[in-house]
XYZ file of C-alpha atoms in Angstrom:
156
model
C 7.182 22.527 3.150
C 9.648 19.253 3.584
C 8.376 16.061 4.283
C 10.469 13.060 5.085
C 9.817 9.088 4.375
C 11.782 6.904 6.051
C 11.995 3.118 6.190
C 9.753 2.028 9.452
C 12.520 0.025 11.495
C 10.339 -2.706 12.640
C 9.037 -3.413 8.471
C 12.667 -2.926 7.575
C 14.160 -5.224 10.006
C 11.367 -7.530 8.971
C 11.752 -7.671 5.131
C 15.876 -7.592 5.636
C 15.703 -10.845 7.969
C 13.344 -12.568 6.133
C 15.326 -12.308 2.872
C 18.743 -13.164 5.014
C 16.825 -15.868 6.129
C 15.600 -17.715 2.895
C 18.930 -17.359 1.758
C 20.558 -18.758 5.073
C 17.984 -21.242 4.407
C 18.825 -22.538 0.999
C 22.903 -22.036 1.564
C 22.244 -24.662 4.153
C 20.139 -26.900 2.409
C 23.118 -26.851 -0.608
C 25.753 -27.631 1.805
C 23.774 -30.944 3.740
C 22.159 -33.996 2.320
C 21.107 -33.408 -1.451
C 20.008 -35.540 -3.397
C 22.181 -34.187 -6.337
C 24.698 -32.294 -7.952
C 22.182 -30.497 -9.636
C 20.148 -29.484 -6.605
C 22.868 -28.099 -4.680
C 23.983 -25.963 -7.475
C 20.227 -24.798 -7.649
C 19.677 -23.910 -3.774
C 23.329 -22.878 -3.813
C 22.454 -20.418 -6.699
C 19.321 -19.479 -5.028
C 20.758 -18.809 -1.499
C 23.744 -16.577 -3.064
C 20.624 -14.124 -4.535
C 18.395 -14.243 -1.263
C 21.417 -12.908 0.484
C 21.864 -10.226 -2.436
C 18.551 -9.421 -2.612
C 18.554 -8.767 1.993
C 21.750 -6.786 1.212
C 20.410 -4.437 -1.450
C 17.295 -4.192 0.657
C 19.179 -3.062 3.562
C 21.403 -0.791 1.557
C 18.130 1.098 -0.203
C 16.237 1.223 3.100
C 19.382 3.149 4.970
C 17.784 6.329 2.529
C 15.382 8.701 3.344
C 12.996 10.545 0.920
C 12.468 14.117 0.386
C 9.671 16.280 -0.732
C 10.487 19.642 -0.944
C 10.453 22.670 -3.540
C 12.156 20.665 -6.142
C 9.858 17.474 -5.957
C 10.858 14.094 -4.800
C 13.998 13.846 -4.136
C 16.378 10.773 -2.396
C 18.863 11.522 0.717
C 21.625 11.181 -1.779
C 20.522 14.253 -3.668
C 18.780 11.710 -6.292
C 15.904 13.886 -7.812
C 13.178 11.085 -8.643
C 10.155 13.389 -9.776
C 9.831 17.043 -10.354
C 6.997 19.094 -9.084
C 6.588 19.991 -13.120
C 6.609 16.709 -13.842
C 4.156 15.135 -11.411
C 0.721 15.041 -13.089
C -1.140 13.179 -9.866
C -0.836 11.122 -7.220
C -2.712 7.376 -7.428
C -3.198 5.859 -3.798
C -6.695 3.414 -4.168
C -7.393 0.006 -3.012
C -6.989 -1.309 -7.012
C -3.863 0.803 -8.181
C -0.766 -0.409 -8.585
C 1.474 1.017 -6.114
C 3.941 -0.665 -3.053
C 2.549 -1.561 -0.128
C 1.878 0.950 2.316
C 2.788 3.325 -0.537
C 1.098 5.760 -3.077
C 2.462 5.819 -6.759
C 2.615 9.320 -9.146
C 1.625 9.725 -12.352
C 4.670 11.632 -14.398
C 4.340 13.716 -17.492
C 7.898 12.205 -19.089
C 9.398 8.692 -18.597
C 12.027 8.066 -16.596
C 14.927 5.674 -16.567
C 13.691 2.370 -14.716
C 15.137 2.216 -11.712
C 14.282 0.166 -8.191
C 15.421 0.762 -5.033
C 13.237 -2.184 -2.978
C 11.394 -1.442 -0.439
C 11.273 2.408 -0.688
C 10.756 3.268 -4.665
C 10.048 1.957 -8.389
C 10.355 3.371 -11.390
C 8.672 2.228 -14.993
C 8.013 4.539 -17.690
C 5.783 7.109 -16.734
C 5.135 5.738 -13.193
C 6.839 6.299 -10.263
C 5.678 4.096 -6.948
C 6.746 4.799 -3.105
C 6.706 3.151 -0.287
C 6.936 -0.931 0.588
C 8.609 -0.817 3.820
C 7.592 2.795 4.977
C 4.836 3.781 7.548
C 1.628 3.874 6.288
C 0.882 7.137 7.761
C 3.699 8.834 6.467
C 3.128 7.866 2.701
C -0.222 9.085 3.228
C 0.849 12.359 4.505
C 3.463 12.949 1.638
C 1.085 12.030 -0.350
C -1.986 14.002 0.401
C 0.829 16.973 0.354
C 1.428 15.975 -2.753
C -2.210 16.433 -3.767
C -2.703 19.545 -2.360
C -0.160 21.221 -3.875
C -1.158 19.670 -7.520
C -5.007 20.887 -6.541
C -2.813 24.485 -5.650
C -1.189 24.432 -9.002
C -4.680 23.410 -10.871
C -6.974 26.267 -9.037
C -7.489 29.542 -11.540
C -5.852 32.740 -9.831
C -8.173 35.734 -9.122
């Protein structure tokens, strides 16, 4: 079993040119008419991190993830959770998880670590998805699930 989740291109292209553009935004605004010193160090400041924040966005989103016999793993070989680690899978209306996402419950804390729009990590938490297809994060998953329901039922 191998499941993929990717970035959709339409979300990614979305949340990547919406960040370029409120930094575009603000760089512009620093460089015309201000009122101030002041301000134009401000929007200046604040443009400079909208653009940082579209590039790391479009950098994280270029990577795929990976579920396969080792767990969750990143295209760059990154494992994020092992199957022995993963102790279930929260996807409801009221938990907190990324949009369009699902977010597992872990047995050990992990580093914290963020790669926007595709995964988060805080303690024992680890939440996917933000600008993948809905349908895909619910496949992985429910795959997810049924292996952990696999690994809970009593052999015969």
């Amino acid at each position: 079993m191998e499941i993929e989740l990717q970035a959709a291109p339409a979300r990614r292209a979305m949340a990547v040119g919406v960040l370029y553009g409120f930094g575009g935004v603000a760089l512009y605004s620093a460089l015309s008419d201000t009122p101030g010193l002041a301000w134009s160090a401000a929007l200046l400041t604040l443009g400079l991190c909208g653009m940082a924040a579209g590039e790391t966005l479009r950098r994280a989103t270029r990577h795929a993830l990976r579920l396969d016999e080792t767990g969750l793993v990143d295209s760059t070989g990154v494992v994020l959770a092992r199957w022995e680690d993963i102790i279930g899978v929260e996807r409801g209306s009221f938990s907190l998880k990324p949009s369009n996402g699902f977010t597992l419950r872990l047995a050990r804390a992990g580093a914290r670590a963020w790669k926007p729009g595709m995964w988060w990590r805080f303690g024992h938490r680890l939440g996917v998805g933000g600008v993948t297809s809905a349908a895909a994060a619910k496949a992985m998953a429910e795959a997810i699930e049924m292996r952990l329901g696999d690994r809970a039922a009593p052999i015969p």
